[in-house]
Each structure stands twice: as C-alpha cells, then as structure tokens.
PDB file of C-alpha atoms in Angstrom:
ATOM      1  CA  UNK O   1     -45.496 -81.200 154.575  1.00  0.00           C
ATOM      2  CA  UNK O   2     -44.172 -82.534 151.066  1.00  0.00           C
ATOM      3  CA  UNK O   3     -40.734 -82.351 152.110  1.00  0.00           C
ATOM      4  CA  UNK O   4     -41.514 -84.189 155.434  1.00  0.00           C
ATOM      5  CA  UNK O   5     -43.008 -86.890 153.028  1.00  0.00           C
ATOM      6  CA  UNK O   6     -39.920 -86.974 151.060  1.00  0.00           C
ATOM      7  CA  UNK O   7     -37.615 -87.241 154.025  1.00  0.00           C
ATOM      8  CA  UNK O   8     -39.901 -90.675 155.170  1.00  0.00           C
ATOM      9  CA  UNK O   9     -39.434 -92.008 151.683  1.00  0.00           C
ATOM     10  CA  UNK O  10     -35.819 -91.459 151.877  1.00  0.00           C
ATOM     11  CA  UNK O  11     -35.967 -93.895 154.593  1.00  0.00           C
ATOM     12  CA  UNK O  12     -38.471 -96.334 153.164  1.00  0.00           C
ATOM     13  CA  UNK O  13     -36.570 -96.685 149.727  1.00  0.00           C
ATOM     14  CA  UNK O  14     -33.221 -97.479 151.645  1.00  0.00           C
ATOM     15  CA  UNK O  15     -34.953-100.037 153.619  1.00  0.00           C
ATOM     16  CA  UNK O  16     -36.912-101.799 150.913  1.00  0.00           C
ATOM     17  CA  UNK O  17     -34.236-101.682 148.833  1.00  0.00           C
ATOM     18  CA  UNK O  18     -31.703-103.502 151.277  1.00  0.00           C
ATOM     19  CA  UNK O  19     -34.680-105.981 152.111  1.00  0.00           C
ATOM     20  CA  UNK O  20     -34.743-106.835 148.085  1.00  0.00           C
ATOM     21  CA  UNK O  21     -30.771-107.294 148.493  1.00  0.00           C
ATOM     22  CA  UNK O  22     -31.423-109.719 151.364  1.00  0.00           C
ATOM     23  CA  UNK O  23     -29.579-107.478 153.866  1.00  0.00           C
ATOM     24  CA  UNK O  24     -32.957-106.771 155.544  1.00  0.00           C
ATOM     25  CA  UNK O  25     -35.829-108.850 156.457  1.00  0.00           C
ATOM     26  CA  UNK O  26     -38.489-108.547 154.395  1.00  0.00           C
ATOM     27  CA  UNK O  27     -41.203-108.178 157.152  1.00  0.00           C
ATOM     28  CA  UNK O  28     -38.991-105.699 158.589  1.00  0.00           C
ATOM     29  CA  UNK O  29     -39.103-103.508 155.575  1.00  0.00           C
ATOM     30  CA  UNK O  30     -42.986-103.967 155.244  1.00  0.00           C
ATOM     31  CA  UNK O  31     -43.577-102.611 158.842  1.00  0.00           C
ATOM     32  CA  UNK O  32     -42.020 -99.770 157.924  1.00  0.00           C
ATOM     33  CA  UNK O  33     -43.238 -99.029 154.552  1.00  0.00           C
ATOM     34  CA  UNK O  34     -46.734 -99.211 156.035  1.00  0.00           C
ATOM     35  CA  UNK O  35     -46.061 -96.993 158.701  1.00  0.00           C
ATOM     36  CA  UNK O  36     -44.336 -94.658 156.390  1.00  0.00           C
ATOM     37  CA  UNK O  37     -47.235 -94.811 154.011  1.00  0.00           C
ATOM     38  CA  UNK O  38     -49.980 -94.245 156.439  1.00  0.00           C
ATOM     39  CA  UNK O  39     -47.924 -91.060 157.708  1.00  0.00           C
ATOM     40  CA  UNK O  40     -48.124 -89.750 154.387  1.00  0.00           C
ATOM     41  CA  UNK O  41     -51.395 -90.427 153.491  1.00  0.00           C
ATOM     42  CA  UNK O  42     -52.662 -88.491 156.519  1.00  0.00           C
ATOM     43  CA  UNK O  43     -50.094 -85.651 155.573  1.00  0.00           C
ATOM     44  CA  UNK O  44     -50.988 -85.580 152.076  1.00  0.00           C
ATOM     45  CA  UNK O  45     -55.042 -85.353 153.400  1.00  0.00           C
ATOM     46  CA  UNK O  46     -54.408 -82.464 155.644  1.00  0.00           C
ATOM     47  CA  UNK O  47     -51.834 -80.872 152.596  1.00  0.00           C
ATOM     48  CA  UNK O  48     -55.023 -81.007 150.481  1.00  0.00           C
ATOM     49  CA  UNK O  49     -57.353 -79.692 153.064  1.00  0.00           C
ATOM     50  CA  UNK O  50     -55.004 -76.667 153.669  1.00  0.00           C
ATOM     51  CA  UNK O  51     -55.044 -76.079 149.762  1.00  0.00           C
ATOM     52  CA  UNK O  52     -55.415 -72.234 149.010  1.00  0.00           C
ATOM     53  CA  UNK O  53     -56.582 -73.134 145.376  1.00  0.00           C
ATOM     54  CA  UNK O  54     -53.183 -72.376 143.967  1.00  0.00           C
ATOM     55  CA  UNK O  55     -52.012 -74.418 140.573  1.00  0.00           C
ATOM     56  CA  UNK O  56     -49.017 -76.140 142.538  1.00  0.00           C
ATOM     57  CA  UNK O  57     -50.411 -77.995 145.748  1.00  0.00           C
ATOM     58  CA  UNK O  58     -52.939 -80.577 143.557  1.00  0.00           C
ATOM     59  CA  UNK O  59     -49.834 -81.994 141.708  1.00  0.00           C
ATOM     60  CA  UNK O  60     -47.707 -82.140 144.518  1.00  0.00           C
ATOM     61  CA  UNK O  61     -50.687 -83.256 146.601  1.00  0.00           C
ATOM     62  CA  UNK O  62     -50.972 -86.250 143.945  1.00  0.00           C
ATOM     63  CA  UNK O  63     -47.583 -86.993 144.406  1.00  0.00           C
ATOM     64  CA  UNK O  64     -47.961 -87.344 148.250  1.00  0.00           C
ATOM     65  CA  UNK O  65     -50.902 -89.872 147.715  1.00  0.00           C
ATOM     66  CA  UNK O  66     -48.880 -91.972 144.865  1.00  0.00           C
ATOM     67  CA  UNK O  67     -45.782 -92.464 147.067  1.00  0.00           C
ATOM     68  CA  UNK O  68     -48.048 -93.057 150.297  1.00  0.00           C
ATOM     69  CA  UNK O  69     -50.350 -95.597 148.691  1.00  0.00           C
ATOM     70  CA  UNK O  70     -46.966 -97.675 147.083  1.00  0.00           C
ATOM     71  CA  UNK O  71     -45.847 -98.038 150.358  1.00  0.00           C
ATOM     72  CA  UNK O  72     -49.132 -99.056 151.993  1.00  0.00           C
ATOM     73  CA  UNK O  73     -49.418-101.722 149.259  1.00  0.00           C
ATOM     74  CA  UNK O  74     -45.899-102.685 149.683  1.00  0.00           C
ATOM     75  CA  UNK O  75     -46.273-103.302 153.418  1.00  0.00           C
ATOM     76  CA  UNK O  76     -49.710-105.135 152.756  1.00  0.00           C
ATOM     77  CA  UNK O  77     -48.239-107.323 150.188  1.00  0.00           C
ATOM     78  CA  UNK O  78     -45.729-108.564 152.178  1.00  0.00           C
ATOM     79  CA  UNK O  79     -47.642-108.852 155.360  1.00  0.00           C
ATOM     80  CA  UNK O  80     -50.808-110.738 153.917  1.00  0.00           C
ATOM     81  CA  UNK O  81     -48.535-112.414 151.250  1.00  0.00           C
ATOM     82  CA  UNK O  82     -50.590-110.903 148.370  1.00  0.00           C
ATOM     83  CA  UNK O  83     -48.368-112.273 145.663  1.00  0.00           C
ATOM     84  CA  UNK O  84     -47.185-108.633 144.286  1.00  0.00           C
ATOM     85  CA  UNK O  85     -49.166-109.082 140.957  1.00  0.00           C
ATOM     86  CA  UNK O  86     -50.958-106.558 141.612  1.00  0.00           C
ATOM     87  CA  UNK O  87     -48.523-104.442 143.165  1.00  0.00           C
ATOM     88  CA  UNK O  88     -46.625-104.926 140.010  1.00  0.00           C
ATOM     89  CA  UNK O  89     -49.488-103.495 137.755  1.00  0.00           C
ATOM     90  CA  UNK O  90     -50.217-100.546 140.096  1.00  0.00           C
ATOM     91  CA  UNK O  91     -46.530 -99.674 139.683  1.00  0.00           C
ATOM     92  CA  UNK O  92     -47.053 -99.602 136.152  1.00  0.00           C
ATOM     93  CA  UNK O  93     -49.707 -97.107 136.481  1.00  0.00           C
ATOM     94  CA  UNK O  94     -47.536 -95.128 139.191  1.00  0.00           C
ATOM     95  CA  UNK O  95     -44.582 -95.241 136.701  1.00  0.00           C
ATOM     96  CA  UNK O  96     -46.727 -93.481 133.857  1.00  0.00           C
ATOM     97  CA  UNK O  97     -48.433 -90.775 136.466  1.00  0.00           C
ATOM     98  CA  UNK O  98     -44.828 -90.107 137.394  1.00  0.00           C
ATOM     99  CA  UNK O  99     -43.772 -89.467 133.655  1.00  0.00           C
ATOM    100  CA  UNK O 100     -47.139 -86.940 133.656  1.00  0.00           C
ATOM    101  CA  UNK O 101     -46.095 -85.230 136.496  1.00  0.00           C
ATOM    102  CA  UNK O 102     -42.447 -84.715 135.355  1.00  0.00           C
ATOM    103  CA  UNK O 103     -43.949 -83.070 132.443  1.00  0.00           C
ATOM    104  CA  UNK O 104     -46.075 -80.830 134.531  1.00  0.00           C
ATOM    105  CA  UNK O 105     -42.949 -79.491 136.627  1.00  0.00           C
ATOM    106  CA  UNK O 106     -40.438 -79.363 134.025  1.00  0.00           C
ATOM    107  CA  UNK O 107     -40.560 -75.856 133.468  1.00  0.00           C
ATOM    108  CA  UNK O 108     -41.634 -74.363 136.746  1.00  0.00           C
ATOM    109  CA  UNK O 109     -39.327 -76.920 138.955  1.00  0.00           C
ATOM    110  CA  UNK O 110     -36.752 -78.727 136.935  1.00  0.00           C
ATOM    111  CA  UNK O 111     -34.811 -80.604 139.524  1.00  0.00           C
ATOM    112  CA  UNK O 112     -38.400 -81.901 140.770  1.00  0.00           C
ATOM    113  CA  UNK O 113     -39.307 -82.774 137.288  1.00  0.00           C
ATOM    114  CA  UNK O 114     -35.827 -84.857 137.249  1.00  0.00           C
ATOM    115  CA  UNK O 115     -36.745 -86.666 140.510  1.00  0.00           C
ATOM    116  CA  UNK O 116     -39.967 -88.055 139.028  1.00  0.00           C
ATOM    117  CA  UNK O 117     -38.475 -89.322 135.878  1.00  0.00           C
ATOM    118  CA  UNK O 118     -35.993 -91.275 138.139  1.00  0.00           C
ATOM    119  CA  UNK O 119     -38.904 -92.345 140.442  1.00  0.00           C
ATOM    120  CA  UNK O 120     -40.810 -93.563 137.375  1.00  0.00           C
ATOM    121  CA  UNK O 121     -38.023 -95.556 136.244  1.00  0.00           C
ATOM    122  CA  UNK O 122     -38.010 -97.463 139.824  1.00  0.00           C
ATOM    123  CA  UNK O 123     -41.835 -97.946 139.544  1.00  0.00           C
ATOM    124  CA  UNK O 124     -41.380 -99.109 135.832  1.00  0.00           C
ATOM    125  CA  UNK O 125     -38.436-101.557 136.790  1.00  0.00           C
ATOM    126  CA  UNK O 126     -40.794-102.746 139.652  1.00  0.00           C
ATOM    127  CA  UNK O 127     -43.532-103.481 136.934  1.00  0.00           C
ATOM    128  CA  UNK O 128     -41.454-105.384 134.812  1.00  0.00           C
ATOM    129  CA  UNK O 129     -40.177-107.363 137.835  1.00  0.00           C
ATOM    130  CA  UNK O 130     -43.888-108.059 139.491  1.00  0.00           C
ATOM    131  CA  UNK O 131     -46.277-107.617 136.606  1.00  0.00           C
ATOM    132  CA  UNK O 132     -44.316-109.320 133.779  1.00  0.00           C
ATOM    133  CA  UNK O 133     -42.469-111.699 135.683  1.00  0.00           C
ATOM    134  CA  UNK O 134     -38.810-110.550 135.194  1.00  0.00           C
ATOM    135  CA  UNK O 135     -37.660-111.416 138.588  1.00  0.00           C
ATOM    136  CA  UNK O 136     -33.924-111.340 137.218  1.00  0.00           C
ATOM    137  CA  UNK O 137     -34.119-107.328 137.725  1.00  0.00           C
ATOM    138  CA  UNK O 138     -34.596-107.451 141.119  1.00  0.00           C
ATOM    139  CA  UNK O 139     -30.890-106.894 142.170  1.00  0.00           C
ATOM    140  CA  UNK O 140     -30.906-104.089 139.774  1.00  0.00           C
ATOM    141  CA  UNK O 141     -34.116-102.640 141.800  1.00  0.00           C
ATOM    142  CA  UNK O 142     -32.512-103.295 145.193  1.00  0.00           C
ATOM    143  CA  UNK O 143     -29.035-101.530 144.380  1.00  0.00           C
ATOM    144  CA  UNK O 144     -31.304 -98.445 142.627  1.00  0.00           C
ATOM    145  CA  UNK O 145     -33.371 -98.103 145.471  1.00  0.00           C
ATOM    146  CA  UNK O 146     -30.616 -98.201 147.853  1.00  0.00           C
ATOM    147  CA  UNK O 147     -28.670 -95.699 145.537  1.00  0.00           C
ATOM    148  CA  UNK O 148     -31.257 -93.365 144.623  1.00  0.00           C
ATOM    149  CA  UNK O 149     -32.977 -93.131 147.858  1.00  0.00           C
ATOM    150  CA  UNK O 150     -30.687 -90.435 149.361  1.00  0.00           C
ATOM    151  CA  UNK O 151     -29.871 -88.667 145.767  1.00  0.00           C
ATOM    152  CA  UNK O 152     -33.596 -88.333 145.184  1.00  0.00           C
ATOM    153  CA  UNK O 153     -35.592 -88.162 148.465  1.00  0.00           C
ATOM    154  CA  UNK O 154     -33.366 -87.584 151.336  1.00  0.00           C
ATOM    155  CA  UNK O 155     -30.835 -85.087 150.271  1.00  0.00           C
ATOM    156  CA  UNK O 156     -33.746 -83.041 148.119  1.00  0.00           C
ATOM    157  CA  UNK O 157     -36.093 -83.197 151.229  1.00  0.00           C
ATOM    158  CA  UNK O 158     -33.187 -81.255 153.285  1.00  0.00           C
ATOM    159  CA  UNK O 159     -32.571 -78.798 150.636  1.00  0.00           C
ATOM    160  CA  UNK O 160     -36.482 -77.892 150.642  1.00  0.00           C
ATOM    161  CA  UNK O 161     -36.649 -77.754 154.744  1.00  0.00           C
ATOM    162  CA  UNK O 162     -33.582 -75.527 154.610  1.00  0.00           C
ATOM    163  CA  UNK O 163     -35.325 -73.341 152.130  1.00  0.00           C
ATOM    164  CA  UNK O 164     -32.396 -73.466 149.305  1.00  0.00           C
ATOM    165  CA  UNK O 165     -34.257 -75.717 146.821  1.00  0.00           C
ATOM    166  CA  UNK O 166     -32.669 -74.297 143.436  1.00  0.00           C
ATOM    167  CA  UNK O 167     -35.228 -73.686 140.836  1.00  0.00           C
ATOM    168  CA  UNK O 168     -32.962 -73.426 137.567  1.00  0.00           C
ATOM    169  CA  UNK O 169     -32.075 -75.831 135.425  1.00  0.00           C
ATOM    170  CA  UNK O 170     -28.255 -76.239 135.864  1.00  0.00           C
ATOM    171  CA  UNK O 171     -28.869 -77.835 139.094  1.00  0.00           C
ATOM    172  CA  UNK O 172     -31.522 -80.139 137.353  1.00  0.00           C
ATOM    173  CA  UNK O 173     -29.116 -80.998 134.407  1.00  0.00           C
ATOM    174  CA  UNK O 174     -26.396 -81.904 137.034  1.00  0.00           C
ATOM    175  CA  UNK O 175     -29.061 -84.456 139.403  1.00  0.00           C
ATOM    176  CA  UNK O 176     -29.685 -86.076 135.841  1.00  0.00           C
ATOM    177  CA  UNK O 177     -26.111 -86.980 135.387  1.00  0.00           C
ATOM    178  CA  UNK O 178     -25.790 -88.077 138.955  1.00  0.00           C
ATOM    179  CA  UNK O 179     -28.879 -90.215 138.793  1.00  0.00           C
ATOM    180  CA  UNK O 180     -27.938 -91.603 135.270  1.00  0.00           C
ATOM    181  CA  UNK O 181     -24.719 -92.665 137.007  1.00  0.00           C
ATOM    182  CA  UNK O 182     -26.165 -94.151 140.144  1.00  0.00           C
ATOM    183  CA  UNK O 183     -28.444 -95.796 138.097  1.00  0.00           C
ATOM    184  CA  UNK O 184     -25.593 -97.421 135.869  1.00  0.00           C
ATOM    185  CA  UNK O 185     -23.927 -98.190 139.159  1.00  0.00           C
ATOM    186  CA  UNK O 186     -26.776-100.196 140.297  1.00  0.00           C
ATOM    187  CA  UNK O 187     -27.178-102.350 137.088  1.00  0.00           C
ATOM    188  CA  UNK O 188     -23.225-102.786 137.459  1.00  0.00           C
ATOM    189  CA  UNK O 189     -23.287-103.802 141.430  1.00  0.00           C
ATOM    190  CA  UNK O 190     -26.314-106.202 140.249  1.00  0.00           C
ATOM    191  CA  UNK O 191     -24.432-108.111 137.506  1.00  0.00           C
ATOM    192  CA  UNK O 192     -21.126-108.113 139.748  1.00  0.00           C
ATOM    193  CA  UNK O 193     -23.655-109.561 142.758  1.00  0.00           C
ATOM    194  CA  UNK O 194     -25.072-112.097 140.390  1.00  0.00           C
ATOM    195  CA  UNK O 195     -21.362-113.367 138.889  1.00  0.00           C
ATOM    196  CA  UNK O 196     -20.276-114.026 142.417  1.00  0.00           C
ATOM    197  CA  UNK O 197     -23.561-115.540 143.731  1.00  0.00           C
ATOM    198  CA  UNK O 198     -23.009-117.852 140.573  1.00  0.00           C
ATOM    199  CA  UNK O 199     -19.245-118.848 141.278  1.00  0.00           C
ATOM    200  CA  UNK O 200     -19.753-119.203 144.794  1.00  0.00           C
ATOM    201  CA  UNK O 201     -22.390-121.710 143.847  1.00  0.00           C
ATOM    202  CA  UNK O 202     -20.082-123.796 141.824  1.00  0.00           C
ATOM    203  CA  UNK O 203     -17.503-124.004 144.590  1.00  0.00           C
ATOM    204  CA  UNK O 204     -18.079-127.188 146.528  1.00  0.00           C
ATOM    205  CA  UNK O 205     -18.816-126.741 150.224  1.00  0.00           C
ATOM    206  CA  UNK O 206     -15.537-128.690 151.302  1.00  0.00           C
ATOM    207  CA  UNK O 207     -13.662-126.902 148.905  1.00  0.00           C
ATOM    208  CA  UNK O 208     -13.026-123.296 150.009  1.00  0.00           C
ATOM    209  CA  UNK O 209      -9.479-123.209 148.965  1.00  0.00           C
ATOM    210  CA  UNK O 210      -5.985-122.276 150.964  1.00  0.00           C
ATOM    211  CA  UNK O 211      -8.088-120.209 153.679  1.00  0.00           C
ATOM    212  CA  UNK O 212      -9.860-123.262 154.845  1.00  0.00           C
ATOM    213  CA  UNK O 213      -6.603-124.954 156.123  1.00  0.00           C
ATOM    214  CA  UNK O 214      -4.686-121.508 157.591  1.00  0.00           C
ATOM    215  CA  UNK O 215      -4.891-121.391 161.471  1.00  0.00           C
ATOM    216  CA  UNK O 216      -7.088-118.924 162.991  1.00  0.00           C
TER     217      UNK O 216
END
C-alpha cells in the first residue's frame, strides 16, 4: 500500500508542478490532488488497521497521512479559494516532520531517508512562498515538483512494487547526488524562465522582429 500511495504521489506532484508553471489549470490540479489525497487517506487507514505492531508501519503510516493531508489541503485551498496562508504554515510543519522521518529511516532505510529530505525541502519551499510571502520562489517550486515527482515518487514506487527496493547506502548516495542535480536544474530553469518573461515584457507587441515580416 505505501508504494501505491507513492505512485499516486508521482502523478499529483507532477500535475501540481505543471500547474504552478501555468501549463495546467490550477483547478484541474486541485481536483486531482483532492482525489489522490482522499485515496491515500483511505489506504493509510487500512494500513494502520492491518498493523501487526511492528516498528516500521507507524512511521510509514505517518508519512502516508502527511502526504494525503497535504494533497487534500492543496485541493481544497484552490477550489475554495482559502488563500494558501494556512497551507503554507501546514507545509512548514510537514517539512519539519519530514526531516524527523528522514532521521528515523536513516539507518534502516537510507534511500527512503534521502527521499524524505527531498520532500521536506519541497514542503519548506512551499512554506517560504505561501506563509512568508516569498512568491518569487514559485517557479523554483514548480520546476522542483516536476523534476522531483518522478525521481522521488514514481521510480521509487516501481522499485518497491517490483520488490527490488535497495537497502544499502550506495543507492542512497546516488539518489542524493541525482536529486541535488535536479534541484539545481529547477533553480536554473526558473531563473531562465524568469529572464525570458522579463525580456518578452520589454519587447513591444508590434515589434516582433524579422520573423513578423516573413511569409508563412
């Protein structure tokens, strides 16, 4: 069940990232978030209900609930026009809990610990944007969600579903390096997109350059 939730998160993260970059309507992404979050809540309750008292299920269930509540909150925030301030503070709390969960999994599941650090970073960026008013971070968040969606959710979900989840530190270090590159790429893409928008705004609408005089 946790891997199914992770697979659903890959879709939700991707679509929400595209929505932040204005490539998908926010209401479309909100509906998907609400659906995914609701399904994850149900799966998390079932997972906890079937808990046999082991040490692993409770942190796993906590992570499932954290993601589920985030998606539900994101969906309701957009659909009801709540203003995102509360969502921002919730994201700050989720970022802190994500770091705690990373510490919990550090020795027994290093790859999962690395993934939790990445998710905590995304929640932290959302906190800075929505709660602290740093809206200029939104393009970085958008690209971060798009790039990290597959690396932190979809691909790990398939590894878990296929029963080949790595438990040694080597793959975790590799994942950390890849994620560092992806977050750097998100920053670069956001900066480049910002410069493009700025330059486009400086060009008058009736001055499209040589291309405007060419024949079709």
